Amino acid sequence: MSAQIHLHSHRHDAREYLAAVERACRERGLRLTESRREILELLAAQGRPAKAYDLLESLRQRHATAAPPTVYRALEFLLAHGFIHRLDSINAFVTCHHPEQAHQVPFLICDQCNQAEELCDDGRMAALIAREAQRRGFAPRAQTLEVHGLCTHCRAREGDVVLAQMRSGRTRK
């Protein structure tokens, strides 16, 4: 019996996403301040992983005096409440497709274009990790699973380059 796994790219409607986060904040009694909302809006507009300083640069286009602590405090809040995910291996953040529920998800990350695909399972992967950690007496505090490789688009593009090189008599080693 295999686990049900669903892929989600982080290309979703930014307005719907922001509305879902606002709803989740109201339901949980959380305060989504204007600066937190702006950072979330900037990240959602990216549609792909973004680094904190890229978000700061975008924020400075709106507020010239914006400082790093503003961005980092907002990201810390958004992470703590599961509205975004941190991709440690590329030091970037992405929006979460399920902001209404707390969950840990693995990601497929393209090493060429940095696109991130969120893998959502039916709970079996999380159960396996929890069971194996418990069996070993291990108390997990956080989970990050990032699988690196090339996405379909970049693989196809790489194939086009190899094909062009072969046609011109040059091969890549």
Short mmCIF file of the C-alpha atoms (twelve columns), coordinates in Angstrom:
data_MODEL
# 
_entry.id   MODEL 
# 
loop_
_atom_site.group_PDB 
_atom_site.id 
_atom_site.type_symbol 
_atom_site.label_atom_id 
_atom_site.label_alt_id 
_atom_site.label_comp_id 
_atom_site.label_asym_id 
_atom_site.label_seq_id 
_atom_site.Cartn_x 
_atom_site.Cartn_y 
_atom_site.Cartn_z 
_atom_site.pdbx_PDB_model_num 
ATOM 1   C CA . MET A 1   0.000  0.000  0.000   1 
ATOM 2   C CA . SER A 2   1.598  3.289  -1.053  1 
ATOM 3   C CA . ALA A 3   1.194  6.736  0.487   1 
ATOM 4   C CA . GLN A 4   -0.898 9.274  -1.348  1 
ATOM 5   C CA . ILE A 5   1.344  12.166 -2.325  1 
ATOM 6   C CA . HIS A 6   0.211  15.354 -3.991  1 
ATOM 7   C CA . LEU A 7   2.470  17.966 -5.565  1 
ATOM 8   C CA . HIS A 8   1.800  21.652 -5.093  1 
ATOM 9   C CA . SER A 9   3.868  24.280 -6.813  1 
ATOM 10  C CA . HIS A 10  3.798  27.597 -5.059  1 
ATOM 11  C CA . ARG A 11  2.025  29.308 -7.909  1 
ATOM 12  C CA . HIS A 12  -1.326 30.206 -6.450  1 
ATOM 13  C CA . ASP A 13  -3.592 33.216 -6.400  1 
ATOM 14  C CA . ALA A 14  -1.959 35.692 -4.018  1 
ATOM 15  C CA . ARG A 15  -5.264 37.366 -3.065  1 
ATOM 16  C CA . GLU A 16  -6.926 34.056 -2.171  1 
ATOM 17  C CA . TYR A 17  -3.860 33.060 -0.184  1 
ATOM 18  C CA . LEU A 18  -3.815 36.342 1.771   1 
ATOM 19  C CA . ALA A 19  -7.546 35.986 2.480   1 
ATOM 20  C CA . ALA A 20  -6.966 32.427 3.794   1 
ATOM 21  C CA . VAL A 21  -4.186 33.652 6.109   1 
ATOM 22  C CA . GLU A 22  -6.343 36.540 7.339   1 
ATOM 23  C CA . ARG A 23  -9.188 34.080 8.060   1 
ATOM 24  C CA . ALA A 24  -6.810 31.740 9.903   1 
ATOM 25  C CA . CYS A 25  -5.511 34.656 11.987  1 
ATOM 26  C CA . ARG A 26  -9.042 35.710 12.947  1 
ATOM 27  C CA . GLU A 27  -9.971 32.127 13.849  1 
ATOM 28  C CA . ARG A 28  -6.837 31.665 15.970  1 
ATOM 29  C CA . GLY A 29  -6.956 35.112 17.571  1 
ATOM 30  C CA . LEU A 30  -3.667 36.145 15.949  1 
ATOM 31  C CA . ARG A 31  -2.773 39.681 14.954  1 
ATOM 32  C CA . LEU A 32  -1.708 40.069 11.326  1 
ATOM 33  C CA . THR A 33  -0.105 43.509 11.527  1 
ATOM 34  C CA . GLU A 34  0.330  45.681 8.462   1 
ATOM 35  C CA . SER A 35  4.060  44.899 8.241   1 
ATOM 36  C CA . ARG A 36  3.415  41.146 8.553   1 
ATOM 37  C CA . ARG A 37  0.735  41.391 5.878   1 
ATOM 38  C CA . GLU A 38  3.041  43.337 3.567   1 
ATOM 39  C CA . ILE A 39  5.836  40.777 3.888   1 
ATOM 40  C CA . LEU A 40  3.338  37.976 3.268   1 
ATOM 41  C CA . GLU A 41  1.953  39.851 0.254   1 
ATOM 42  C CA . LEU A 42  5.460  40.314 -1.183  1 
ATOM 43  C CA . LEU A 43  6.281  36.640 -0.674  1 
ATOM 44  C CA . ALA A 44  2.999  35.523 -2.240  1 
ATOM 45  C CA . ALA A 45  3.608  37.783 -5.229  1 
ATOM 46  C CA . GLN A 46  7.002  36.125 -5.817  1 
ATOM 47  C CA . GLY A 47  5.399  32.774 -6.596  1 
ATOM 48  C CA . ARG A 48  8.705  31.076 -5.772  1 
ATOM 49  C CA . PRO A 49  11.156 30.926 -2.856  1 
ATOM 50  C CA . ALA A 50  12.475 34.321 -1.775  1 
ATOM 51  C CA . LYS A 51  15.338 35.293 0.501   1 
ATOM 52  C CA . ALA A 52  14.775 37.715 3.394   1 
ATOM 53  C CA . TYR A 53  16.959 40.392 1.825   1 
ATOM 54  C CA . ASP A 54  15.064 40.133 -1.472  1 
ATOM 55  C CA . LEU A 55  11.884 40.772 0.492   1 
ATOM 56  C CA . LEU A 56  13.580 43.699 2.248   1 
ATOM 57  C CA . GLU A 57  14.576 45.171 -1.108  1 
ATOM 58  C CA . SER A 58  10.983 44.889 -2.332  1 
ATOM 59  C CA . LEU A 59  9.663  46.370 0.914   1 
ATOM 60  C CA . ARG A 60  12.033 49.328 0.546   1 
ATOM 61  C CA . GLN A 61  10.337 50.166 -2.739  1 
ATOM 62  C CA . ARG A 62  7.230  50.845 -0.643  1 
ATOM 63  C CA . HIS A 63  8.935  52.133 2.512   1 
ATOM 64  C CA . ALA A 64  12.417 53.564 1.928   1 
ATOM 65  C CA . THR A 65  13.387 53.256 5.601   1 
ATOM 66  C CA . ALA A 66  12.403 49.583 6.024   1 
ATOM 67  C CA . ALA A 67  15.010 47.700 8.055   1 
ATOM 68  C CA . PRO A 68  16.010 44.008 8.314   1 
ATOM 69  C CA . PRO A 69  14.427 43.497 11.772  1 
ATOM 70  C CA . THR A 70  11.008 44.345 10.296  1 
ATOM 71  C CA . VAL A 71  11.340 41.576 7.725   1 
ATOM 72  C CA . TYR A 72  12.823 39.023 10.122  1 
ATOM 73  C CA . ARG A 73  10.178 39.639 12.818  1 
ATOM 74  C CA . ALA A 74  7.404  39.237 10.244  1 
ATOM 75  C CA . LEU A 75  8.958  36.055 8.841   1 
ATOM 76  C CA . GLU A 76  9.372  34.661 12.366  1 
ATOM 77  C CA . PHE A 77  5.661  35.217 13.090  1 
ATOM 78  C CA . LEU A 78  4.567  33.750 9.740   1 
ATOM 79  C CA . LEU A 79  6.802  30.689 10.248  1 
ATOM 80  C CA . ALA A 80  5.685  30.136 13.829  1 
ATOM 81  C CA . HIS A 81  2.052  29.997 12.746  1 
ATOM 82  C CA . GLY A 82  2.587  27.833 9.651   1 
ATOM 83  C CA . PHE A 83  1.707  30.434 7.021   1 
ATOM 84  C CA . ILE A 84  5.064  30.046 5.279   1 
ATOM 85  C CA . HIS A 85  7.841  27.467 5.083   1 
ATOM 86  C CA . ARG A 86  11.585 27.989 5.350   1 
ATOM 87  C CA . LEU A 87  13.789 26.156 2.869   1 
ATOM 88  C CA . ASP A 88  17.011 25.892 4.853   1 
ATOM 89  C CA . SER A 89  19.213 24.565 2.078   1 
ATOM 90  C CA . ILE A 90  18.655 27.639 -0.101  1 
ATOM 91  C CA . ASN A 91  18.019 30.062 2.781   1 
ATOM 92  C CA . ALA A 92  14.648 31.110 1.407   1 
ATOM 93  C CA . PHE A 93  10.958 31.224 2.296   1 
ATOM 94  C CA . VAL A 94  7.835  30.100 0.419   1 
ATOM 95  C CA . THR A 95  4.140  30.490 1.066   1 
ATOM 96  C CA . CYS A 96  2.230  27.488 2.377   1 
ATOM 97  C CA . HIS A 97  -0.645 26.011 0.405   1 
ATOM 98  C CA . HIS A 98  -2.465 25.020 3.576   1 
ATOM 99  C CA . PRO A 99  -2.178 28.042 5.897   1 
ATOM 100 C CA . GLU A 100 -5.250 26.948 7.823   1 
ATOM 101 C CA . GLN A 101 -3.518 23.861 9.244   1 
ATOM 102 C CA . ALA A 102 -0.181 23.200 10.917  1 
ATOM 103 C CA . HIS A 103 1.872  20.610 9.055   1 
ATOM 104 C CA . GLN A 104 5.388  19.666 8.029   1 
ATOM 105 C CA . VAL A 105 5.978  18.999 4.360   1 
ATOM 106 C CA . PRO A 106 8.886  17.889 2.240   1 
ATOM 107 C CA . PHE A 107 9.883  19.916 -0.805  1 
ATOM 108 C CA . LEU A 108 11.359 19.158 -4.208  1 
ATOM 109 C CA . ILE A 109 13.735 22.024 -5.019  1 
ATOM 110 C CA . CYS A 110 15.191 22.646 -8.461  1 
ATOM 111 C CA . ASP A 111 18.909 23.392 -8.222  1 
ATOM 112 C CA . GLN A 112 18.800 25.402 -11.417 1 
ATOM 113 C CA . CYS A 113 15.744 27.683 -11.141 1 
ATOM 114 C CA . ASN A 114 15.074 27.312 -7.363  1 
ATOM 115 C CA . GLN A 115 11.415 26.473 -7.966  1 
ATOM 116 C CA . ALA A 116 9.972  24.608 -4.979  1 
ATOM 117 C CA . GLU A 117 7.264  21.970 -5.119  1 
ATOM 118 C CA . GLU A 118 5.450  21.181 -1.882  1 
ATOM 119 C CA . LEU A 119 4.705  17.487 -1.352  1 
ATOM 120 C CA . CYS A 120 1.585  16.788 0.675   1 
ATOM 121 C CA . ASP A 121 0.965  13.278 1.882   1 
ATOM 122 C CA . ASP A 122 -1.982 11.599 3.535   1 
ATOM 123 C CA . GLY A 123 -0.142 11.561 6.869   1 
ATOM 124 C CA . ARG A 124 1.897  8.430  6.310   1 
ATOM 125 C CA . MET A 125 5.262  10.160 5.920   1 
ATOM 126 C CA . ALA A 126 4.731  12.162 9.109   1 
ATOM 127 C CA . ALA A 127 3.582  9.013  10.923  1 
ATOM 128 C CA . LEU A 128 6.652  7.108  9.744   1 
ATOM 129 C CA . ILE A 129 8.980  9.827  11.004  1 
ATOM 130 C CA . ALA A 130 7.144  10.082 14.339  1 
ATOM 131 C CA . ARG A 131 7.111  6.289  14.800  1 
ATOM 132 C CA . GLU A 132 10.815 5.880  13.989  1 
ATOM 133 C CA . ALA A 133 11.796 8.819  16.197  1 
ATOM 134 C CA . GLN A 134 9.780  7.395  19.100  1 
ATOM 135 C CA . ARG A 135 11.237 3.916  18.550  1 
ATOM 136 C CA . ARG A 136 14.703 5.422  18.932  1 
ATOM 137 C CA . GLY A 137 13.787 7.580  21.923  1 
ATOM 138 C CA . PHE A 138 14.291 10.695 19.842  1 
ATOM 139 C CA . ALA A 139 12.209 13.820 20.534  1 
ATOM 140 C CA . PRO A 140 11.924 15.764 17.263  1 
ATOM 141 C CA . ARG A 141 11.613 19.538 17.482  1 
ATOM 142 C CA . ALA A 142 11.449 20.366 13.811  1 
ATOM 143 C CA . GLN A 143 11.446 18.611 10.481  1 
ATOM 144 C CA . THR A 144 12.794 19.777 7.164   1 
ATOM 145 C CA . LEU A 145 13.030 17.473 4.199   1 
ATOM 146 C CA . GLU A 146 14.329 19.046 1.023   1 
ATOM 147 C CA . VAL A 147 15.023 16.954 -2.050  1 
ATOM 148 C CA . HIS A 148 17.250 18.643 -4.631  1 
ATOM 149 C CA . GLY A 149 17.440 17.973 -8.345  1 
ATOM 150 C CA . LEU A 150 16.170 19.407 -11.629 1 
ATOM 151 C CA . CYS A 151 12.532 20.212 -12.368 1 
ATOM 152 C CA . THR A 152 10.877 19.083 -15.577 1 
ATOM 153 C CA . HIS A 153 11.335 22.483 -17.212 1 
ATOM 154 C CA . CYS A 154 15.061 22.706 -16.429 1 
ATOM 155 C CA . ARG A 155 15.641 19.068 -17.422 1 
ATOM 156 C CA . ALA A 156 14.000 19.767 -20.774 1 
ATOM 157 C CA . ARG A 157 16.057 22.930 -21.210 1 
ATOM 158 C CA . GLU A 158 19.232 21.023 -20.304 1 
ATOM 159 C CA . GLY A 159 18.272 18.359 -22.846 1 
ATOM 160 C CA . ASP A 160 17.869 21.063 -25.488 1 
ATOM 161 C CA . VAL A 161 21.393 22.324 -24.748 1 
ATOM 162 C CA . VAL A 162 22.872 18.812 -25.008 1 
ATOM 163 C CA . LEU A 163 20.990 18.194 -28.254 1 
ATOM 164 C CA . ALA A 164 22.239 21.499 -29.718 1 
ATOM 165 C CA . GLN A 165 25.800 20.644 -28.687 1 
ATOM 166 C CA . MET A 166 25.535 17.209 -30.275 1 
ATOM 167 C CA . ARG A 167 24.228 18.737 -33.511 1 
ATOM 168 C CA . SER A 168 27.095 21.215 -33.581 1 
ATOM 169 C CA . GLY A 169 29.663 18.474 -32.921 1 
ATOM 170 C CA . ARG A 170 30.384 19.555 -29.330 1 
ATOM 171 C CA . THR A 171 29.479 17.281 -26.448 1 
ATOM 172 C CA . ARG A 172 29.352 18.111 -22.796 1 
ATOM 173 C CA . LYS A 173 31.338 15.999 -20.362 1 
# 
